[in-house]
Coordinates of C-alpha atoms and ligand atoms in Angstrom, one line a residue:
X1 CA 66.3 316.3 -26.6
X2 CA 64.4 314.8 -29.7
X3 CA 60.7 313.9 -27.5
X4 CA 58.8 311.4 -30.1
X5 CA 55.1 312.7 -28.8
X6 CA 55.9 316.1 -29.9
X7 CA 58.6 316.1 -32.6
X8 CA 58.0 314.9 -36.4
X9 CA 61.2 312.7 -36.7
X10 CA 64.4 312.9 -34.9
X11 CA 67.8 314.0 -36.3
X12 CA 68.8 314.9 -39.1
X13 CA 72.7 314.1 -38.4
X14 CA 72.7 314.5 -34.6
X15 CA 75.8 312.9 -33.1
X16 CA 75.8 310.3 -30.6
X17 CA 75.0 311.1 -27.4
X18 CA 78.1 311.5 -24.4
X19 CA 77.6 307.8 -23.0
X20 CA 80.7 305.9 -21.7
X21 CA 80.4 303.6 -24.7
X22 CA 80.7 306.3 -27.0
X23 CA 83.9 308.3 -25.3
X24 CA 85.6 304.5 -25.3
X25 CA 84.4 302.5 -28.6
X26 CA 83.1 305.6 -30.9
X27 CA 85.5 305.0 -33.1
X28 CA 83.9 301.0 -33.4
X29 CA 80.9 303.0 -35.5
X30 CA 83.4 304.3 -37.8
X31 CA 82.6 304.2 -41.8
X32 CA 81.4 300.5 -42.3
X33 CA 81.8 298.9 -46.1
X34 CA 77.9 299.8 -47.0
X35 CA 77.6 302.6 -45.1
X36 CA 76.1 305.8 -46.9
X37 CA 76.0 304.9 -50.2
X38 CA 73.7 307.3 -52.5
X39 CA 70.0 306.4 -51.7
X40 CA 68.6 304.1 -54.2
X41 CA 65.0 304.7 -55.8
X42 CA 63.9 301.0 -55.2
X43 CA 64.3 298.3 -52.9
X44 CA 63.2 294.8 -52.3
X45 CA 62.3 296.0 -48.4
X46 CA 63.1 299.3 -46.3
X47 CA 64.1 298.9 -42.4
X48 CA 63.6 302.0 -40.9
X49 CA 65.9 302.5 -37.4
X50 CA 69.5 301.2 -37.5
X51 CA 69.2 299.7 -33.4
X52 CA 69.6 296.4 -32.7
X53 CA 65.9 295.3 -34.4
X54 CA 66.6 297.0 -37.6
X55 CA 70.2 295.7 -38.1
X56 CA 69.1 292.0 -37.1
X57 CA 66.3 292.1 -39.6
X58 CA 68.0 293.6 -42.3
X59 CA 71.1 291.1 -41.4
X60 CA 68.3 287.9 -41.8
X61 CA 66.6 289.7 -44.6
X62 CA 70.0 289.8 -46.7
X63 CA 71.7 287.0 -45.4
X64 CA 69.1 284.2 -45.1
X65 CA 66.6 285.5 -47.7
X66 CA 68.6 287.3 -50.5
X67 CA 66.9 290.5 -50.3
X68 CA 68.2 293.5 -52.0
X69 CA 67.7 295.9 -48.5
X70 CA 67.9 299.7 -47.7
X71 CA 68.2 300.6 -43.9
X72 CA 67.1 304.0 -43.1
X73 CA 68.8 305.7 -39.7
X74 CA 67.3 309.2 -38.6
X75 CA 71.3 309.9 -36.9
X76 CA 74.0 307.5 -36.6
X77 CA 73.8 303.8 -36.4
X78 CA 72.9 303.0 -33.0
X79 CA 72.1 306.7 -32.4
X80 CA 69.1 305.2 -29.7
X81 CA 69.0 302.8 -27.4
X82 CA 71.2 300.3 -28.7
X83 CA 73.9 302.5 -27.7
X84 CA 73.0 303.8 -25.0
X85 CA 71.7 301.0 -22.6
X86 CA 72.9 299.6 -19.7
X87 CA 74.5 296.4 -21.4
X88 CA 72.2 293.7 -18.6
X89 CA 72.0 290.7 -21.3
X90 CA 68.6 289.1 -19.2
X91 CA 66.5 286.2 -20.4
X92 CA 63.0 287.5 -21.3
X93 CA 62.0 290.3 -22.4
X94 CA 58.7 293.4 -21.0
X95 CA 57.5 293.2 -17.5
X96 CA 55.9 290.0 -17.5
X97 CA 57.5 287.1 -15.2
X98 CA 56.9 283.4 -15.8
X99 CA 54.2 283.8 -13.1
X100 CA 52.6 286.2 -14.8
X101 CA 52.6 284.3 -17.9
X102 CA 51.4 281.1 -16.2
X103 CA 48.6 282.5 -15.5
X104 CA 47.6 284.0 -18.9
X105 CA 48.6 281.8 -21.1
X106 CA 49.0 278.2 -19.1
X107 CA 52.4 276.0 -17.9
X108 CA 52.9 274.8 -21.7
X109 CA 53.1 277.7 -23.9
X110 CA 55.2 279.6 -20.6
X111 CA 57.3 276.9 -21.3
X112 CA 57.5 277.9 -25.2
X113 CA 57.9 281.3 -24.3
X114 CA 61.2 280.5 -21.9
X115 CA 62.7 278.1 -25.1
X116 CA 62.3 281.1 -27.4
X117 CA 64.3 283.5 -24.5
X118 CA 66.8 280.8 -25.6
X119 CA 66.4 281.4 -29.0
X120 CA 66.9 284.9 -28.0
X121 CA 70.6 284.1 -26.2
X122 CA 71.7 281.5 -28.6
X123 CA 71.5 284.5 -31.0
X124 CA 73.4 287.1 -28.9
X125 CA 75.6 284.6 -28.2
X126 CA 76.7 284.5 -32.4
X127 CA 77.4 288.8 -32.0
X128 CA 79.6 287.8 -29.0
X129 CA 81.5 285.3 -31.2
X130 CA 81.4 287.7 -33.9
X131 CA 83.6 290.4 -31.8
X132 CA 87.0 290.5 -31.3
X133 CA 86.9 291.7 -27.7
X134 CA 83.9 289.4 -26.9
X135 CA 81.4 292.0 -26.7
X136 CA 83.7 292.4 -22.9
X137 CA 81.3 290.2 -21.4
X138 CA 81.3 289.7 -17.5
X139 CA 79.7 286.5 -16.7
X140 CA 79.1 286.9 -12.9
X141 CA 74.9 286.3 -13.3
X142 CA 72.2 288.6 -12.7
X143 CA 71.1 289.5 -9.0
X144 CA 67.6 290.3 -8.1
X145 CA 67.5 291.7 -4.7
X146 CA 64.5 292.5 -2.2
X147 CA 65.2 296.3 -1.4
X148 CA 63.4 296.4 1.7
X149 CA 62.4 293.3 4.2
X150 CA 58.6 293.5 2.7
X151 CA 59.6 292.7 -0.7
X152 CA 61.1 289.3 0.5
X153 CA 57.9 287.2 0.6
X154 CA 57.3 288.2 -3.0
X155 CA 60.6 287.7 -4.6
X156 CA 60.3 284.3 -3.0
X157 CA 57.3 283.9 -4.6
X158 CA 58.1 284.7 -8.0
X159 CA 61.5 282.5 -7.2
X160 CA 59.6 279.3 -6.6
X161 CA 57.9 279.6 -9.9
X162 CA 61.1 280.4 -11.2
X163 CA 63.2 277.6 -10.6
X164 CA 60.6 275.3 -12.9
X165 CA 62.0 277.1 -15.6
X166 CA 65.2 277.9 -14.9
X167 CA 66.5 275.5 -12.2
X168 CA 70.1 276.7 -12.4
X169 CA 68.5 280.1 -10.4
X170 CA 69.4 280.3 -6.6
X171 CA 68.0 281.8 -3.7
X172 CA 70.5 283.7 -1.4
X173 CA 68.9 285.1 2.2
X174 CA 69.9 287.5 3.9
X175 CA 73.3 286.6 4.8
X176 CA 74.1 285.0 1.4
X177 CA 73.5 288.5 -0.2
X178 CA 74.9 290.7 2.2
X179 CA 77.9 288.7 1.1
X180 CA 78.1 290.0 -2.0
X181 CA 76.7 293.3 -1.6
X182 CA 76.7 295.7 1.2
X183 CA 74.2 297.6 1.2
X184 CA 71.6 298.3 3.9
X185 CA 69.3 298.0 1.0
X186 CA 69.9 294.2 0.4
X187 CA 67.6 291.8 2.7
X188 CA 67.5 288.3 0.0
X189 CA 68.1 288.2 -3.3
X190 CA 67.6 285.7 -6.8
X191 CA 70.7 284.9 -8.4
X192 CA 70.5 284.3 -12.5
X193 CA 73.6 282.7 -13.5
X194 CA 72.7 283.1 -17.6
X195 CA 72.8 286.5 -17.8
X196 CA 75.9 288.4 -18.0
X197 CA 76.5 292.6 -19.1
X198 CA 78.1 293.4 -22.1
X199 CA 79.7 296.6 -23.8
X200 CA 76.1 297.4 -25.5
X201 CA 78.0 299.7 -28.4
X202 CA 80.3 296.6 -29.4
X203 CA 77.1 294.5 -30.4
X204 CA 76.0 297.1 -32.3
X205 CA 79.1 297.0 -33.9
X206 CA 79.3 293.4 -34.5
X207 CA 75.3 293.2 -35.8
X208 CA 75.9 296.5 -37.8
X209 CA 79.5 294.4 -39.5
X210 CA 77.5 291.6 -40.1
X211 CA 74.3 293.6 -42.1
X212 CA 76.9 295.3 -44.1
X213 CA 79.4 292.4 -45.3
X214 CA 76.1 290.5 -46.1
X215 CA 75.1 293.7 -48.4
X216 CA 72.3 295.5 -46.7
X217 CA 73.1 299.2 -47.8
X218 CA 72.9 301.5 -45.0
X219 CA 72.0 305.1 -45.3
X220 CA 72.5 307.6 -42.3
X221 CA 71.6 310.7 -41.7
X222 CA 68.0 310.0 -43.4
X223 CA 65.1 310.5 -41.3
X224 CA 61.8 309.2 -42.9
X225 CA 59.5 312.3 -43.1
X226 CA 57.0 311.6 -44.9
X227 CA 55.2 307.9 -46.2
X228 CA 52.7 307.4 -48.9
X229 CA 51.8 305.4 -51.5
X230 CA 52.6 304.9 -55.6
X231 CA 49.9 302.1 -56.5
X232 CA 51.8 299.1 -54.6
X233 CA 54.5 300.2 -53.5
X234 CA 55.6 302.2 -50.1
X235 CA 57.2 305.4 -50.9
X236 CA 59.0 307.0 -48.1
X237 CA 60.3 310.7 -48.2
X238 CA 63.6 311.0 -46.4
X239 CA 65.9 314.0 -45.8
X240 CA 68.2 312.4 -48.6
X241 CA 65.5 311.8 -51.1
X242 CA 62.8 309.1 -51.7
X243 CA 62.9 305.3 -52.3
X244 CA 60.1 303.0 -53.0
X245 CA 59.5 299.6 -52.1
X246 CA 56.6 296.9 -51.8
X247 CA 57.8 296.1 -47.8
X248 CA 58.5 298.1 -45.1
X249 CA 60.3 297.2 -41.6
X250 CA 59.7 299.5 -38.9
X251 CA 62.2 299.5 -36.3
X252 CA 62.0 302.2 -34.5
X253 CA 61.1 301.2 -30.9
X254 CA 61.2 304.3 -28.2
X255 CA 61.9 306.7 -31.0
X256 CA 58.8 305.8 -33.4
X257 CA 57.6 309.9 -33.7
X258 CA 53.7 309.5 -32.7
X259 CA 52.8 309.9 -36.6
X260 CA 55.3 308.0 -38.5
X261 CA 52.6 305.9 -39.7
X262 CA 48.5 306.0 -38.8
X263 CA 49.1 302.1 -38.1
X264 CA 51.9 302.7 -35.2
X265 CA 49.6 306.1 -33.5
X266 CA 49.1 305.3 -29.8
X267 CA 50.4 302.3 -29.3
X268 CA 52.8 302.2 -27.1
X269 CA 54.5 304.6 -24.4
X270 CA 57.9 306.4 -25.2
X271 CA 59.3 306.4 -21.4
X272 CA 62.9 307.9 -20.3
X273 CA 65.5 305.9 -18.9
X274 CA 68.5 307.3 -17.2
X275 CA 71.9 306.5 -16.6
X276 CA 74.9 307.9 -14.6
X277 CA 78.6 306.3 -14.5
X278 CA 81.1 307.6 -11.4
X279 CA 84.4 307.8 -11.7
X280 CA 86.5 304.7 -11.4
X281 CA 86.0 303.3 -7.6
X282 CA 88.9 303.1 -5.0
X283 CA 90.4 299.8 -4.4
X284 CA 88.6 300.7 -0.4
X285 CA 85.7 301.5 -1.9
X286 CA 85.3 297.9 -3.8
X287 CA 85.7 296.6 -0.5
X288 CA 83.2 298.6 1.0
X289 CA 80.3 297.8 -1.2
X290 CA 81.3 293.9 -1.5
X291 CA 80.5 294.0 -5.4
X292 CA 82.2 292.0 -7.9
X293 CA 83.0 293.4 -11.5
X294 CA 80.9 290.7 -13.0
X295 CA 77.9 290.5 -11.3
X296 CA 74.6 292.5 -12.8
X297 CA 72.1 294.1 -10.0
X298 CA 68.4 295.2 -9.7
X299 CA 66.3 295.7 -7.0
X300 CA 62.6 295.1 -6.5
X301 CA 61.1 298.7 -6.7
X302 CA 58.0 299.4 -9.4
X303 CA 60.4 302.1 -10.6
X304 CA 63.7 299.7 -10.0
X305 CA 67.2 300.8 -10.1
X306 CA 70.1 298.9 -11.5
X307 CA 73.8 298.8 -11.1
X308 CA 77.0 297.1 -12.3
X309 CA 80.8 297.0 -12.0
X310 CA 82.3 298.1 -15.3
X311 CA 85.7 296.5 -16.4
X312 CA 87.5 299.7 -15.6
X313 CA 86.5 300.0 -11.8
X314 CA 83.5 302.4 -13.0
X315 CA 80.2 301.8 -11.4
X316 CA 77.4 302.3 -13.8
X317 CA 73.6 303.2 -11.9
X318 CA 70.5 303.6 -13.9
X319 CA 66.7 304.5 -12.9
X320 CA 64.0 306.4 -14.4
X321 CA 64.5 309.1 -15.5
X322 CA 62.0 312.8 -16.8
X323 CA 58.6 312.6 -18.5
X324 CA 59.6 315.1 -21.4
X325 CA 62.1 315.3 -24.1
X326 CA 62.8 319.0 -23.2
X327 CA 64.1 318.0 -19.0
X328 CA 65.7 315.3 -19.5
X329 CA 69.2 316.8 -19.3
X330 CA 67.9 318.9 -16.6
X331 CA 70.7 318.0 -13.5
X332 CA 68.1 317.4 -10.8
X333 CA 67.7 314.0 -12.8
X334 CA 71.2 312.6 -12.1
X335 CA 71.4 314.3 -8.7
X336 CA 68.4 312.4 -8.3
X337 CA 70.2 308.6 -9.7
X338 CA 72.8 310.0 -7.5
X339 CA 71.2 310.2 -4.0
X340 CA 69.7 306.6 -5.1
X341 CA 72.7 305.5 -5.5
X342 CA 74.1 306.7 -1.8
X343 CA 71.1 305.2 -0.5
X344 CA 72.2 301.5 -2.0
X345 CA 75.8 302.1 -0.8
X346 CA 76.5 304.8 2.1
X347 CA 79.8 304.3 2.2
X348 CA 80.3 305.9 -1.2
X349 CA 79.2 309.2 -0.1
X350 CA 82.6 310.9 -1.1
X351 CA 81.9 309.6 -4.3
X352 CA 78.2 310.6 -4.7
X353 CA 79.6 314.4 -3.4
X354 CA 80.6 314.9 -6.8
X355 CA 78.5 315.1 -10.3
X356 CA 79.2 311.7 -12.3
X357 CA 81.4 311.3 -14.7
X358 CA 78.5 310.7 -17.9
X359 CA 74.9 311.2 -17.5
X360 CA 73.0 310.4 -20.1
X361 CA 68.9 309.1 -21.1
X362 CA 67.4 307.1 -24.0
X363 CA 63.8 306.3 -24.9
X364 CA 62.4 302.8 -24.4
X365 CA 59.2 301.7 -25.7
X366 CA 56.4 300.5 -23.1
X367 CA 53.3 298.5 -23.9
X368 CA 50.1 298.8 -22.7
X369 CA 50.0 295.5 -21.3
X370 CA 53.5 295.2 -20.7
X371 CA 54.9 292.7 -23.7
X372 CA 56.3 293.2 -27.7
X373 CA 54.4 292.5 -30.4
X374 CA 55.7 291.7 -33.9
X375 CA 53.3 292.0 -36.4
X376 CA 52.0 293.1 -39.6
X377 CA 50.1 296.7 -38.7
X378 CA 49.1 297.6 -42.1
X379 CA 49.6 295.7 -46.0
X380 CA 53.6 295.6 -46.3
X381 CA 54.4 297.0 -43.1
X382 CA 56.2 294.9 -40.5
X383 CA 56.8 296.0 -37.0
X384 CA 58.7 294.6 -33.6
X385 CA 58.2 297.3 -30.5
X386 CA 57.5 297.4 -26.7
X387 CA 60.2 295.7 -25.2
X388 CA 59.4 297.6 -22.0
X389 CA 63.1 298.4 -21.0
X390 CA 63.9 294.8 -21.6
X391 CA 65.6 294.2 -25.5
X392 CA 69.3 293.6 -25.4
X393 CA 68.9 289.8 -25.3
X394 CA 65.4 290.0 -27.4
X395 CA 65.8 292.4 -29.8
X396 CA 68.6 290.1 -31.6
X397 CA 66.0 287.7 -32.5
X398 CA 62.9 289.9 -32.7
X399 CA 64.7 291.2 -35.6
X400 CA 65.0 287.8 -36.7
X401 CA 61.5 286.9 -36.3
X402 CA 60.6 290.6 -38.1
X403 CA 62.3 289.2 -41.0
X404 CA 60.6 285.4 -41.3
X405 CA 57.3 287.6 -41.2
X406 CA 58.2 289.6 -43.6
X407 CA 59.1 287.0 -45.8
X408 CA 55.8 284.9 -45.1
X409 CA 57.4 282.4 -43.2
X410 CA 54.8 281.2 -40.4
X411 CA 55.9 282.7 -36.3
X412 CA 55.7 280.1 -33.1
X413 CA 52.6 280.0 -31.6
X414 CA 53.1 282.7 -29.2
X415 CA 51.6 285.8 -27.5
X416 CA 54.3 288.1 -29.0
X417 CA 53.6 287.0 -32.5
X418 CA 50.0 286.9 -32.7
X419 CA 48.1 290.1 -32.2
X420 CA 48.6 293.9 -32.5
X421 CA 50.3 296.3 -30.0
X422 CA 47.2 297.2 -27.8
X423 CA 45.8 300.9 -28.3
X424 CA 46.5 303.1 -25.1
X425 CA 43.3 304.7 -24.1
X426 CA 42.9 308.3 -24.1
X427 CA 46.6 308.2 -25.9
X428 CA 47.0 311.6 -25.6
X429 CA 46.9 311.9 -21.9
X430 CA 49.7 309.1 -22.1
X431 CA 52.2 311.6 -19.8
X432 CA 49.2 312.1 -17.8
X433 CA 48.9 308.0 -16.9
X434 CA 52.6 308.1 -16.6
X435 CA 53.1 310.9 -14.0
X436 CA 50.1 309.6 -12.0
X437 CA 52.1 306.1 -11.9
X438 CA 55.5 307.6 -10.9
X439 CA 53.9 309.2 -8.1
X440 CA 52.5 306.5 -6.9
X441 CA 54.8 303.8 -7.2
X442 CA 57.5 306.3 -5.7
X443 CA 55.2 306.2 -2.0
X444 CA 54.7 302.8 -2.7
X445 CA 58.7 302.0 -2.7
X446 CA 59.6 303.8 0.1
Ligands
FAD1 C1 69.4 304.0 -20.4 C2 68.9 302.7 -20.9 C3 69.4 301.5 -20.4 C4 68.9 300.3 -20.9 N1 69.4 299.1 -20.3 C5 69.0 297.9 -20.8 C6 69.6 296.7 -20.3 O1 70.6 296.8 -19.5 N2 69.2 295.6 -20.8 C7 68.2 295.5 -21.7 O2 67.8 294.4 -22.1 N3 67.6 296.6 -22.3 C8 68.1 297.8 -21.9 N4 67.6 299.0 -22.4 C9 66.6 298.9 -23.6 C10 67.4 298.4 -24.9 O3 68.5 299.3 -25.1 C11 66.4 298.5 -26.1 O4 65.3 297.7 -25.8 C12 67.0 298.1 -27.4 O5 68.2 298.8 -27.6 C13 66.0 298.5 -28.5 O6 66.7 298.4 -29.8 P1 65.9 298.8 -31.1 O7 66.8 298.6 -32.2 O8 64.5 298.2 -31.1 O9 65.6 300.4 -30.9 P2 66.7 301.6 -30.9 O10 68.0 301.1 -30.6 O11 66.1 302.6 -30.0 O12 66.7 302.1 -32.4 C14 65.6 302.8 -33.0 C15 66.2 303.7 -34.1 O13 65.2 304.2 -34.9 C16 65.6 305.4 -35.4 N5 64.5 306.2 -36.0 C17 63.4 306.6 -35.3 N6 62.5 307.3 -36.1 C18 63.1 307.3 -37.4 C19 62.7 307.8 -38.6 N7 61.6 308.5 -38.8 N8 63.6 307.6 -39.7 C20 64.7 306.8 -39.5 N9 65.1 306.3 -38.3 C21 64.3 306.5 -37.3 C22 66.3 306.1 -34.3 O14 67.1 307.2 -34.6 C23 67.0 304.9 -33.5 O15 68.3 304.9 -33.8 C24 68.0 300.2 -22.0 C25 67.6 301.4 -22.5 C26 68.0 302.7 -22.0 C27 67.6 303.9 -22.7

């Protein structure tokens, strides 16, 4: 699997991976209006990585500002994570809770920070409308559970700061949550009734519509290479030929390849995360594990797991998942998501007998300390990366935001709009960090 610390670029033409998305809605990606025209020799601006970032930008960039725009995909449209995630549609966006914020940055501008996770929503919420099948939303709310009885006094914690932001949130103890889930690895949970999951290759779809009847040219199947510079201008060498232009958009995320460009080089952390889907449950075993189709779950490990219902009965259970580009199809990791899995619900154990139904990984893009940045890295370049796992909801308006930059137009006063991704330290003993922390956080979760 493409790994970008060691390869150059990823692709060229590499299909989509096997996700459940793509074996029910491939067929969504299929030949859009501006898709793969011949590359031009000149644009207005270039948006490298056709995710969710690149296709918003270049959307706001044609649409709102008139720009004559080029997107650049390495594979298909949505090749990375934008098609391959877990479809949690979450207010905020990192690591960073409104605790954690309060204390860096004070009540008001936490405040500003929750608005903007609004902003956020209020522009997923235009893809949804945009989508015949309503991206398949299920609007059950968002449940953060305590895994283990030590966990509880934290959660609670974190909920009483919580509900100054978000007073619609509810606490559920122990009873309340072994309601709705039964599982011996359920003591108290946070219910979030905003969030809701969605079929994650349907936005795509809709955003990817939208940038193309609003006449951003996409070209797939072009890997940028190579990037220098002709007086001005940005030239950028692409499996399909080269194309100038005086502004560049890098949306690359978890797939930015170490080198792409000197201003991006050890910035941010390329981590795996790992899904596996089971076949589609038994009407028994609904009723054993209490969960509804349309309620989104997490748990309070470090290294947390997640789970949801899918509309066909499916249940869907992500985690970590290996350090390298060259393991992480090996099968120990979704035998691994598997026993995690019979953990949260023993009474599936017929089910977790058996290899799942899809397996599959994706890179996500971790900061340093643990928030996005969008900013201008070098003359003409603009950039939006380190969502830290966290960018279904906030990569629809970072992309928004990449564009107003772009375009000179002045950000919110805000910590993700106002410095530089933080250098890693030592970046290349990045893995070396990263192993050390797995092992760690996996004795403390136990
Ligand atoms: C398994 C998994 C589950 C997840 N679940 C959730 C979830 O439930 N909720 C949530 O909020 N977030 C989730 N995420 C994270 C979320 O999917 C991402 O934050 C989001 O999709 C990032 O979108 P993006 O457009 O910034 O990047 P991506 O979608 O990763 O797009 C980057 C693109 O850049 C392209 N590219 C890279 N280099 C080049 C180059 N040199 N030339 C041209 N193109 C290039 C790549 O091919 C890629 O298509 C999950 C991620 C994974 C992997």
């Amino acid at each position: 699997m493409y790994d970008p610390l060691v390869d150059d670029f990823p692709g060229p033409a590499q299909p989509h991976v096997r996700s459940y998305w793509q074996a029910r809605h491939g067929a969504e990606l299929a030949q859009l209006p501006n898709a793969n025209a011949a590359l031009p020799e000149h644009a207005d601006i270039i948006v490298i990585g056709g995710g969710y970032t690149g296709l918003n930008a270049a959307l706001e960039l044609a649409e709102r500002f008139g720009q004559q725009v080029v997107l650049l995909e390495a594979n298909k449209l949505g090749w990375g994570c934008s098609t391959r995630n877990a479809g949690f549609a979450m207010p905020g966006t990192g690591r960073l809770g409104y605790g954690d914020w309060e204390k860096r940055v004070g009540v008001d501008v936490t405040q500003a920070i929750k608005d903007e996770y609004e902003h956020a929503f209020a522009r997923l919420q235009r893809h949804v409308d945009a989508c015949p099948a309503g991206l398949e939303a299920q609007r059950g709310g968002y449940l953060k559970i305590a895994h283990n009885p030590q966990a509880i006094e934290s959660l609670r914690a974190s909920f009483n700061i919580l509900k100054r932001y978000e007073p619609a949130t509810k606490w559920l103890d122990a009873a309340g949550i072994q309601a709705r889930v039964h599982s011996p690895q359920a003591h108290a949970a946070i219910h979030y009734p905003q969030s809701f999951g969605l079929n994650p290759l349907l936005l795509l779809a809709s955003v990817a519509r939208q940038a193309s009847a609003a006449g951003v040219s996409i070209i797939e199947d072009a890997p940028v290479k190579q990037w220098d510079r002709v007086e001005q201008l940005h030239r950028l060498h692409t499996g399909k030929g080269r194309i100038c232009a005086p502004k560049v958009v890098i949306a690359t995320n978890g797939y930015t390849p170490n080198h792409l460009h000197p201003s991006n080089h050890g910035r941010s952390l390329p981590v795996l995360s790992s899904v596996i889907v089971t076949r589609p449950l038994t009407a028994d075993e609904k009723i054993a594990i209490g969960l509804q189709s349309t309620e989104l779950v997490m748990d309070t490990r470090t290294l947390k797991y997640y789970y949801r219902l899918l509309p066909d009965g499916r249940l869907m259970f992500g985690g970590r998942g290996a350090i390298r580009g060259k393991d992480a199809h090996h099968p120990r990791y979704a035998r691994h998501l598997l026993e995690a899995l019979r953990g949260t619900f023993p009474a599936l154990k017929e089910l977790t007998n058996a290899p799942p139904d899809f397996y599959w990984s994706g890179w996500v893009n971790v900061a340093l300390d643990n928030y996005p940045r969008i900013y201008t890295p070098a003359p003409g370049i603009f950039t939006s990366m380190g969502y830290c796992g966290a960018g279904v909801t906030f990569s629809q308006l970072a992309g928004q935001r990449l564009a107003e930059l772009a375009m000179g137009e002045e950000l919110p006063a805000l910590p993700f709009y106002q410095s530089a991704l933080p250098k890693f330290p030592l970046p290349h003993l990045r893995r070396v960090g990263q192993w050390a922390f797995y092992q760690l956080a996996r004795w403390r979760s136990l």
